[in-house]
Coordinates of C-alpha atoms in Angstrom, one line a residue:
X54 CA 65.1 20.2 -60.2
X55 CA 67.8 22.7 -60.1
X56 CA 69.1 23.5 -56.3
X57 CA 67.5 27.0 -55.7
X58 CA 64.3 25.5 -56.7
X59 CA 64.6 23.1 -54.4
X60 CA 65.5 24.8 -51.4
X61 CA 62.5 27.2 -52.4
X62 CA 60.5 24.2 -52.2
X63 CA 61.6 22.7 -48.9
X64 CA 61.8 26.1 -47.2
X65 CA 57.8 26.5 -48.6
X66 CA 57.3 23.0 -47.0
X67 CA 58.5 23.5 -43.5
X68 CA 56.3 27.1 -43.7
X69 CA 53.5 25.0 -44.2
X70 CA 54.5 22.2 -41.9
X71 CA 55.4 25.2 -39.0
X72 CA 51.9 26.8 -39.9
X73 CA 50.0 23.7 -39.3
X74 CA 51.5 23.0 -36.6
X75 CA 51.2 26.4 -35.0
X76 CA 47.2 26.0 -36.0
X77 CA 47.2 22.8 -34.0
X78 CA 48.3 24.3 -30.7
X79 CA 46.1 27.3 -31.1
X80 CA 43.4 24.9 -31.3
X81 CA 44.4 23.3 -28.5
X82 CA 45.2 26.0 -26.5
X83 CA 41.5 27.3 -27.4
X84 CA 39.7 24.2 -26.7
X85 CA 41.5 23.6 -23.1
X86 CA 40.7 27.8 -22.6
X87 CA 37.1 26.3 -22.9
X88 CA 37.1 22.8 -20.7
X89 CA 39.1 25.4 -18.1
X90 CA 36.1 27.6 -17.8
X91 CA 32.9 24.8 -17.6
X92 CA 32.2 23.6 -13.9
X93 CA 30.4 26.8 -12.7
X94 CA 26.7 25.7 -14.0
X95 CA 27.1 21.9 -13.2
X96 CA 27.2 22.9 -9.5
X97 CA 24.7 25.9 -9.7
X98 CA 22.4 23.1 -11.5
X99 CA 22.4 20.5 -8.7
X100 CA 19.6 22.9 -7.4
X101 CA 17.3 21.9 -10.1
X102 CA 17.5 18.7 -8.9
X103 CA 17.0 18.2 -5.2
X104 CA 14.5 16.2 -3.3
X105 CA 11.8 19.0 -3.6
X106 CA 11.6 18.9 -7.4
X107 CA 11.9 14.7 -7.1
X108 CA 8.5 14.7 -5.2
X109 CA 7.4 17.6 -7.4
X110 CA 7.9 16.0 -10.5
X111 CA 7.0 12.6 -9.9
X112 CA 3.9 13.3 -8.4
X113 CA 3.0 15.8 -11.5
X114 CA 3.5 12.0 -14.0
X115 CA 2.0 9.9 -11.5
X116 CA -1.3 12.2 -11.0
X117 CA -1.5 13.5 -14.5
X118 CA 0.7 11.4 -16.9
X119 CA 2.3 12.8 -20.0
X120 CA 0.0 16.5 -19.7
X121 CA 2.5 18.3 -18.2
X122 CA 6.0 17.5 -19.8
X123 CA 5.7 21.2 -22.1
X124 CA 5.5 22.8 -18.1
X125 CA 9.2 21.1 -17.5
X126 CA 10.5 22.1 -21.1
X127 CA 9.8 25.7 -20.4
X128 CA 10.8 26.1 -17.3
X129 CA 14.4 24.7 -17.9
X130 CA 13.9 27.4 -21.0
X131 CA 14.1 29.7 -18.5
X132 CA 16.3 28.4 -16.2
X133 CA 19.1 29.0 -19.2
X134 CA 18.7 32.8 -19.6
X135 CA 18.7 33.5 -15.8
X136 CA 21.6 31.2 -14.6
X137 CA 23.6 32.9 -17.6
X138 CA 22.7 35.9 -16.3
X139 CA 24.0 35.4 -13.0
X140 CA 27.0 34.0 -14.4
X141 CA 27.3 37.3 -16.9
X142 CA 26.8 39.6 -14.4
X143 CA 29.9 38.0 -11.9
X144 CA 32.2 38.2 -14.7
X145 CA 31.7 41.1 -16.1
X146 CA 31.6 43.1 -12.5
X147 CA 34.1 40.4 -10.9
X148 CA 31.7 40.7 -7.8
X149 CA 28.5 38.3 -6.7
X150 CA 25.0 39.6 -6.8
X151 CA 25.1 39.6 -2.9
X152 CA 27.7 41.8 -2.6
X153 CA 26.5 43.9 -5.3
X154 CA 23.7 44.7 -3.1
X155 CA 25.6 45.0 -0.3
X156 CA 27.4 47.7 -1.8
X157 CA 24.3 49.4 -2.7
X158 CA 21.6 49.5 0.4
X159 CA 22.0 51.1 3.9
X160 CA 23.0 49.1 6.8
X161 CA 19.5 47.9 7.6
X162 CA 18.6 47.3 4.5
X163 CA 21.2 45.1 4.1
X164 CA 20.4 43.1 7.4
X165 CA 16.7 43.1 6.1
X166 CA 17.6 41.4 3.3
X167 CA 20.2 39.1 4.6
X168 CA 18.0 37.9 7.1
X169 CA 15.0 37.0 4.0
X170 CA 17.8 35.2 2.4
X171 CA 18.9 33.2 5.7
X172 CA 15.1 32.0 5.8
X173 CA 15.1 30.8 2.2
X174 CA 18.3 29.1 2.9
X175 CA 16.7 27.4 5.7
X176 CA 14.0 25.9 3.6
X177 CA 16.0 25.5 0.4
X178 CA 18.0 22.9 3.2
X179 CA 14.9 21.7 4.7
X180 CA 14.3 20.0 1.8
X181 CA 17.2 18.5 0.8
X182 CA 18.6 17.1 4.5
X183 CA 14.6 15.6 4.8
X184 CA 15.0 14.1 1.2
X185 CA 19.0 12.7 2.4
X186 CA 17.1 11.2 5.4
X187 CA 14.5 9.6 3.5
X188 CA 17.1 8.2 1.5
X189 CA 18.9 6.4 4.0
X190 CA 16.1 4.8 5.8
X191 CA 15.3 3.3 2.8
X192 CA 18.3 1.9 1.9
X193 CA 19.8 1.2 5.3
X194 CA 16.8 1.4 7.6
X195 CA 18.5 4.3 9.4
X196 CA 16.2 6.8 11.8
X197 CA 15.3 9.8 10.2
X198 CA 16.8 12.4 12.6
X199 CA 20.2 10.0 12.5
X200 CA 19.9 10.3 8.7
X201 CA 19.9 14.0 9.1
X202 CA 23.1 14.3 11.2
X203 CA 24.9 11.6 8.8
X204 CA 23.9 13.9 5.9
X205 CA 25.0 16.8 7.9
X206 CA 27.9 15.8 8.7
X207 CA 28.7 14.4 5.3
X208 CA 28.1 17.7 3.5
X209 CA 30.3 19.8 6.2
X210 CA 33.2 17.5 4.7
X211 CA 32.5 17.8 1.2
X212 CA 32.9 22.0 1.9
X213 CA 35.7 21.2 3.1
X214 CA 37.1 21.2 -0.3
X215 CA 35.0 24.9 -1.5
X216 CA 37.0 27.5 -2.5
X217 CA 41.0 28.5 -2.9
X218 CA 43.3 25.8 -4.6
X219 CA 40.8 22.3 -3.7
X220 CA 37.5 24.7 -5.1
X221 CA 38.1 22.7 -8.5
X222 CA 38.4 19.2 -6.6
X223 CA 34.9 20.6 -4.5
X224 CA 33.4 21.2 -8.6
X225 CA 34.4 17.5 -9.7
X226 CA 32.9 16.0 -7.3
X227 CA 29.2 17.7 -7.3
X228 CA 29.7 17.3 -11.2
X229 CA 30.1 13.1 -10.2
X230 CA 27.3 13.2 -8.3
X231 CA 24.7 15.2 -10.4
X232 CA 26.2 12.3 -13.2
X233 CA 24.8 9.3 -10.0
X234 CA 21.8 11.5 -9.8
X235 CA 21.3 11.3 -13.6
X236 CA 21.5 7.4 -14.0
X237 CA 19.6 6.8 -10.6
X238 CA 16.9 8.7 -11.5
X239 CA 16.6 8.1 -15.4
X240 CA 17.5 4.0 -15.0
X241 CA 13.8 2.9 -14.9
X242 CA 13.6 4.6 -18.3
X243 CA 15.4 1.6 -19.3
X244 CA 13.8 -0.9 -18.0
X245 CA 10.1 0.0 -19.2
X246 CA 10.7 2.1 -22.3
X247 CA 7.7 4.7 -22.5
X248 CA 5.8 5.7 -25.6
X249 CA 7.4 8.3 -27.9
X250 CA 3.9 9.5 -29.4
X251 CA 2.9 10.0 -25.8
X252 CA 5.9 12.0 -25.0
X253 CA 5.3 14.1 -27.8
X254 CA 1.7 15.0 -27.1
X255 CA 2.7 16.0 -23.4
X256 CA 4.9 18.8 -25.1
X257 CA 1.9 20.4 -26.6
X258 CA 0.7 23.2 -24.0
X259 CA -2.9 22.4 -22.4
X260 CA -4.8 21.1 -19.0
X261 CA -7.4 19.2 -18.4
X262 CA -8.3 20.0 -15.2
X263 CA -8.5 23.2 -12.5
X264 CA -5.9 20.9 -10.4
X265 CA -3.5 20.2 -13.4
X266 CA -3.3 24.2 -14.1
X267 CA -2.5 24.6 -10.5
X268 CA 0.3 22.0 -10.6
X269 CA 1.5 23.5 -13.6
X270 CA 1.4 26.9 -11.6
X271 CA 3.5 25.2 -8.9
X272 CA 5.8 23.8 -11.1
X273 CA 6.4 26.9 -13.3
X274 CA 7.3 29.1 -10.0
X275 CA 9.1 26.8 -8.6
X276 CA 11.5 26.9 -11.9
X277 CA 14.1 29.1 -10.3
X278 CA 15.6 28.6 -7.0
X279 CA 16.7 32.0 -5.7
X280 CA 20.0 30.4 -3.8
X281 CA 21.4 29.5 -7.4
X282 CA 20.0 32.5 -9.0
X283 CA 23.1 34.2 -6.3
X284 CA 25.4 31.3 -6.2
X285 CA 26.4 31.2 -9.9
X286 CA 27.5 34.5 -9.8
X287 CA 30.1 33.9 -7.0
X288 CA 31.2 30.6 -8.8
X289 CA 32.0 32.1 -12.0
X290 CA 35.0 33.8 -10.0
X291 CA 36.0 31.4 -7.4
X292 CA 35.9 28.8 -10.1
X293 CA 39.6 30.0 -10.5
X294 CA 41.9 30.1 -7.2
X295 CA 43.6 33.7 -6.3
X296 CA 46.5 34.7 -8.3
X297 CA 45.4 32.2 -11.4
X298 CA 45.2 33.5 -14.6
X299 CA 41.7 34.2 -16.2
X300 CA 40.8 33.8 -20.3
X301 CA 39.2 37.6 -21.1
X302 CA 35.9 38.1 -20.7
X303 CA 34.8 37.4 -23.6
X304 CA 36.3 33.9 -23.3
X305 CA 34.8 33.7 -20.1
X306 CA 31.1 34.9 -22.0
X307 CA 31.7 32.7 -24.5
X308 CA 32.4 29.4 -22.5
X309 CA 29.6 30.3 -19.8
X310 CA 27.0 30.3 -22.6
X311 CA 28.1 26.6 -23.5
X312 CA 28.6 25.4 -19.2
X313 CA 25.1 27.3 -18.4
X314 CA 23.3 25.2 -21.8
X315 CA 24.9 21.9 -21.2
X316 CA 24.8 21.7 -17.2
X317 CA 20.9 22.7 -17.2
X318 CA 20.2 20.1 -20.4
X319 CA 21.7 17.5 -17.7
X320 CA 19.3 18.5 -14.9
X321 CA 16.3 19.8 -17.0
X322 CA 16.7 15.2 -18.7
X323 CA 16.9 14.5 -15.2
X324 CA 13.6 16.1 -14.4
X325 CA 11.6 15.4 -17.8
X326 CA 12.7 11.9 -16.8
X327 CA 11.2 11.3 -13.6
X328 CA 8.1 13.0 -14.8
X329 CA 8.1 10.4 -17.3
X330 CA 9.1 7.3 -15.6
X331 CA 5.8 8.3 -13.4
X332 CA 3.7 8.8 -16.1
X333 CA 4.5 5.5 -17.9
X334 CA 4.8 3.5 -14.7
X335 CA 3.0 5.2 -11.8
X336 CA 0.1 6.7 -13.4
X337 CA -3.0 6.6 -11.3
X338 CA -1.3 4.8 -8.6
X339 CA -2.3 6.6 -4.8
X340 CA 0.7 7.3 -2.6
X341 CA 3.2 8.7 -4.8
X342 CA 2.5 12.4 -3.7
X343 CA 5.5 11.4 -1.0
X344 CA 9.1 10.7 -1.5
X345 CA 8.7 7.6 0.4
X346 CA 5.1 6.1 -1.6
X347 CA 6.8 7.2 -4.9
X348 CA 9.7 4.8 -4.0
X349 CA 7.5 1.8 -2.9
X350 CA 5.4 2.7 -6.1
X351 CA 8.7 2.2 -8.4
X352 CA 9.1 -1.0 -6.4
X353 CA 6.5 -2.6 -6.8
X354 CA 6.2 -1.9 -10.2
X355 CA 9.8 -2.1 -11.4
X356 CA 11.0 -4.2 -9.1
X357 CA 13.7 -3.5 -6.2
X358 CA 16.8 -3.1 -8.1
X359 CA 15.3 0.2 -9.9
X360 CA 13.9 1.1 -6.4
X361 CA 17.3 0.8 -4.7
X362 CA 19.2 3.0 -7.6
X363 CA 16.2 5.8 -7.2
X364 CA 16.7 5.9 -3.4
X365 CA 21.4 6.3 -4.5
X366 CA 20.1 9.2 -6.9
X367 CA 18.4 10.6 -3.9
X368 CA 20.7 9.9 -1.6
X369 CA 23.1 12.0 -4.4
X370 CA 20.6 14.6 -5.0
X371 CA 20.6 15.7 -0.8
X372 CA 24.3 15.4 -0.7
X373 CA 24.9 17.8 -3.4
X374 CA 22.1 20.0 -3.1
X375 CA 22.5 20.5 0.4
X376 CA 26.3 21.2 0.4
X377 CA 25.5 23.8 -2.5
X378 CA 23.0 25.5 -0.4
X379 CA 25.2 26.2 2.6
X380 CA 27.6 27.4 0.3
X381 CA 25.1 29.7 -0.7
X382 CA 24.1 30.8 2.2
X383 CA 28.2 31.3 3.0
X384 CA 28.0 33.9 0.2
X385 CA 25.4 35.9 0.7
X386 CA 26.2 36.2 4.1
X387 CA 29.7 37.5 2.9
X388 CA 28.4 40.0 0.4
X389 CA 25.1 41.4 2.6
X390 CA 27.0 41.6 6.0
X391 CA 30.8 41.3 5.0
X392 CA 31.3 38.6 7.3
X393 CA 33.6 35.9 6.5
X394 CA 31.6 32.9 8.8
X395 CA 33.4 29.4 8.6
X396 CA 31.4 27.1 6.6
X397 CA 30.9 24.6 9.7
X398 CA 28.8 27.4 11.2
X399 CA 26.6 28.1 7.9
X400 CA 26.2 24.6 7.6
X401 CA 24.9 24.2 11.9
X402 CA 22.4 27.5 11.2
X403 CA 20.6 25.6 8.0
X404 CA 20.9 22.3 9.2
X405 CA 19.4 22.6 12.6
X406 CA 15.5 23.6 11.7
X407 CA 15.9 20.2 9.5
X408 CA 16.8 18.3 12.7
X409 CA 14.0 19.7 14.7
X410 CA 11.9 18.9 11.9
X411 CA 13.0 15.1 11.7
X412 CA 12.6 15.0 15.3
X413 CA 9.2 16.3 15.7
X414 CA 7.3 16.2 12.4
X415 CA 5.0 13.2 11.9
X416 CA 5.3 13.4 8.4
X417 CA 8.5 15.7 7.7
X418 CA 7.6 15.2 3.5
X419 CA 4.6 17.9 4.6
X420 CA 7.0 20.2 5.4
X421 CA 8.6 20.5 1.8
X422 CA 5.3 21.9 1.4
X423 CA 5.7 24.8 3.4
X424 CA 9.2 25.0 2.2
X425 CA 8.1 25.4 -1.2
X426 CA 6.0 28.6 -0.5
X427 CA 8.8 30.0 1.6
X428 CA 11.1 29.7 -1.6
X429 CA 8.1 31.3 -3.5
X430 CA 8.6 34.6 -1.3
X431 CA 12.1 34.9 -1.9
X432 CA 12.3 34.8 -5.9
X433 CA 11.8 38.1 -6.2
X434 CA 14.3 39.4 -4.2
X435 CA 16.8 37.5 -6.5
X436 CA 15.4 37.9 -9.7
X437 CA 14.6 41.7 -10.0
X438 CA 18.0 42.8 -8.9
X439 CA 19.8 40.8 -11.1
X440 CA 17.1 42.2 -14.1
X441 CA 18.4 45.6 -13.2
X442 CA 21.7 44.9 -12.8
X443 CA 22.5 43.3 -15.9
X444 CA 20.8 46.3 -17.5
X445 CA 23.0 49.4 -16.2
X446 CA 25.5 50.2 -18.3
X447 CA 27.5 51.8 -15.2
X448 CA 27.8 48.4 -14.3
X449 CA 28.2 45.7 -17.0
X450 CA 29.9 48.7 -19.7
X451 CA 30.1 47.2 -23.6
X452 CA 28.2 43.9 -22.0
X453 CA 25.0 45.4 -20.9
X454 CA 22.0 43.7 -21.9
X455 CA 20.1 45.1 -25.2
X456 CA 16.6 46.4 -25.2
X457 CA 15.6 42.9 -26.9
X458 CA 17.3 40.4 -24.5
X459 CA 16.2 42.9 -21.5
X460 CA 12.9 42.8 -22.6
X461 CA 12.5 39.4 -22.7
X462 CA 14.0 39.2 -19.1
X463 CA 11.5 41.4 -18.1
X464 CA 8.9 38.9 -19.4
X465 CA 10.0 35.7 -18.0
X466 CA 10.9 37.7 -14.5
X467 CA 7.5 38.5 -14.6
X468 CA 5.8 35.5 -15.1
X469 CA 7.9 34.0 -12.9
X470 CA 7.6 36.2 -10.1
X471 CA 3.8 35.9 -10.9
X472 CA 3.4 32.5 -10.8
X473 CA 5.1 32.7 -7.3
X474 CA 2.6 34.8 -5.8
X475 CA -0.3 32.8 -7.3
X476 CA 1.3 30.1 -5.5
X477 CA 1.4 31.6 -2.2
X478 CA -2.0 33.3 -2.4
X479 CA -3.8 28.9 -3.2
X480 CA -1.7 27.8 -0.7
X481 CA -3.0 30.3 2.1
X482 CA -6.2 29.7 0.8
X483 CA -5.9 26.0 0.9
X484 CA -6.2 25.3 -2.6
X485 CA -3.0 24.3 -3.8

């Protein structure tokens, strides 16, 4: 091959070579643009999987078996469009749905509304410090009311880490323990494998009863927990400390879409599971309408090694949901009020109506009853703002919501919101 050919050659080599290479870090550049931006959900998702929903769910399998899995399915459907759009609407505005209200109500409007959010914080915590407590007395024997302050007290150190340069270190490790709430509560799926067919007839929509559609009911509006529905949209931005560099916002879109799908899949498994693991192994037993019964139940039937990794995955499920909730309730305070409060004193204001229940309750599992309705009340006020919001093209510019995407909002704001005031109006009547 004459010389010039051959320098033609190699030169057309190392172009290649240099091109491939160049691909190669713009792949990797994109892919670690992408693991930089997921965290946000899996902390936001913990709330789908506190003590509350434990009871909830297992006493749906235990009472009804397989009927209601379709009821799970949809709700975490659901779950996925509004927890994106609370993340959408944080990034595009690079503000939190609290202070987007803040910045748009009267003085006492925005005390009004504060002070409806402080009480669903309260009950959001009730259940998740009672749940803790329960935890520990059955894996240590510890007093209820001294399982309250240890889980108090453990929580207050874990927000130690929220926000600034340890935020990500706070992420990782509400990310490990949703993964020990995962294996602790989907373990006895291993040990007595349930029927597929079965599984797959509980996704078809139906009751069989007047009580089923009413657990259903509860179920369904209890789908979206309204501190999560305002939390996401502040984690989406402190996700990344002050001065760090964001991807654009379509990057950011792009990546949330994939963090928001994923984290939910994690915590909707979690749920399906323990509906399941009741249904296959708890069916028809009495008792398991309690955190503690449901426990003994799993005991007895699959043995104390499974009952001991349930009560960890509890034990997981208080500590993160509880820490997320005063974080919460740390951010809406800022945005409503504009008050900066250390976290120590969010987590005192949440955690002391738990104590006094522990203390003086006979049976403080009734009380995530009451809980449960308060919660109900509060949807609204998170869910219709942020179904506005994301719909003013003021606000969100070139990323506003379309007619067909808003319009399905609309629809599952509705039933949701519906289903919550059904809810309230058995309960006062003593039917749910």
């Amino acid at each position: 091959m004459p010389a010039a050919e051959l320098d033609l050659e190699r030169a057309r080599v190392a172009e290649e070579h240099d091109r491939q290479r160049g691909s190669k870090r713009a792949n990797g550049r994109k892919g670690h643009a992408l693991a930089s931006i997921l965290g946000p959900a899996f902390v936001a998702a913990v709330a789908y999987v506190d003590p509350g929903n434990v009871a909830a769910n297992i006493t749906s399998g235990a009472r009804y078996g397989y009927l209601l899995v379709w009821v799970l399915v949809l709700a975490n459907a659901m779950s996925v469009l509004i927890q994106y759009q609370s993340a959408k609407l944080g990034i595009v505005t690079g503000k939190s749905l609290p202070e987007l209200l803040g910045e748009r109500m009267s003085d006492a409007g925005r005390f009004m509304f504060f002070m409806q959010a402080e009480v669903i914080a309260i009950a959001t915590d009730l259940a998740e410090v009672i749940g803790g407590s329960i935890a520990l007395n059955l894996l240590f024997g510890v007093p209820l009311f001294v399982g309250g302050l240890i889980i108090g007290a453990i929580s207050t150190v874990l927000l130690w880490f929220q926000g600034g340069k340890t935020h990500r270190l706070f992420e990782k490790i509400v990310i490990a323990l949703l993964l020990v709430i995962t294996f602790g509560f989907i373990f006895g799926l291993f040990i007595a494998p349930p029927d597929a067919s079965e599984i797959l007839g509980g996704l078809i929509p139906h009751f069989t009863t007047t009580d089923s559609v009413l657990m259903a009911t509860s179920m369904l509006g209890a789908t979206v927990m309204p501190h999560a529905i305002y939390l996401h949209s502040t984690l989406v931005n402190d996700h990344y400390a002050p001065g760090e560099k964001k991807p654009s916002t379509r990057q950011l879109l792009r990546g949330s879409k994939i963090d928001v799908v994923w984290a939910l899949l994690l915590a909707g498994s979690v749920n399906v599971s323990l509906l399941i693991i009741a249904a296959n192994s708890l069916y028809g037993m009495s008792g398991t309408d309690s955190i503690e019964g449901a426990q003994h139940a799993i005991v007895s039937v699959l043995g104390p090694v499974v009952g001991t990794i349930f009560s960890i995955g509890l034990l997981a499920s208080s500590l993160s949901s509880t820490s997320v909730g005063t974080y919460a309730g740390s951010e809406i305070m800022h945005g409503l009020l504009r008050i900066k409060a250390p976290m120590w004193a969010c987590r005192v204001v949440t955690l002391v109506p738990a104590l006094i229940v522990l203390w003086f309750a006979p049976n403080p599992t009734q009380a995530l009853v009451v809980g449960q309705v308060i919660l109900s009340i509060g949807i609204p006020f998170a869910i219709i703002p942020l179904m506005r919001y994301t719909h003013d093209k003021k606000l969100m510019g070139e990323y506003v919501d379309g007619t067909a995407k808003h319009v399905l909002f609309i629809a599952v704001a509705a039933l949701i919101v519906a289903l919550n005031v059904l809810l309230i109006v058995l309960t006062v009547l003593g039917k749910a």
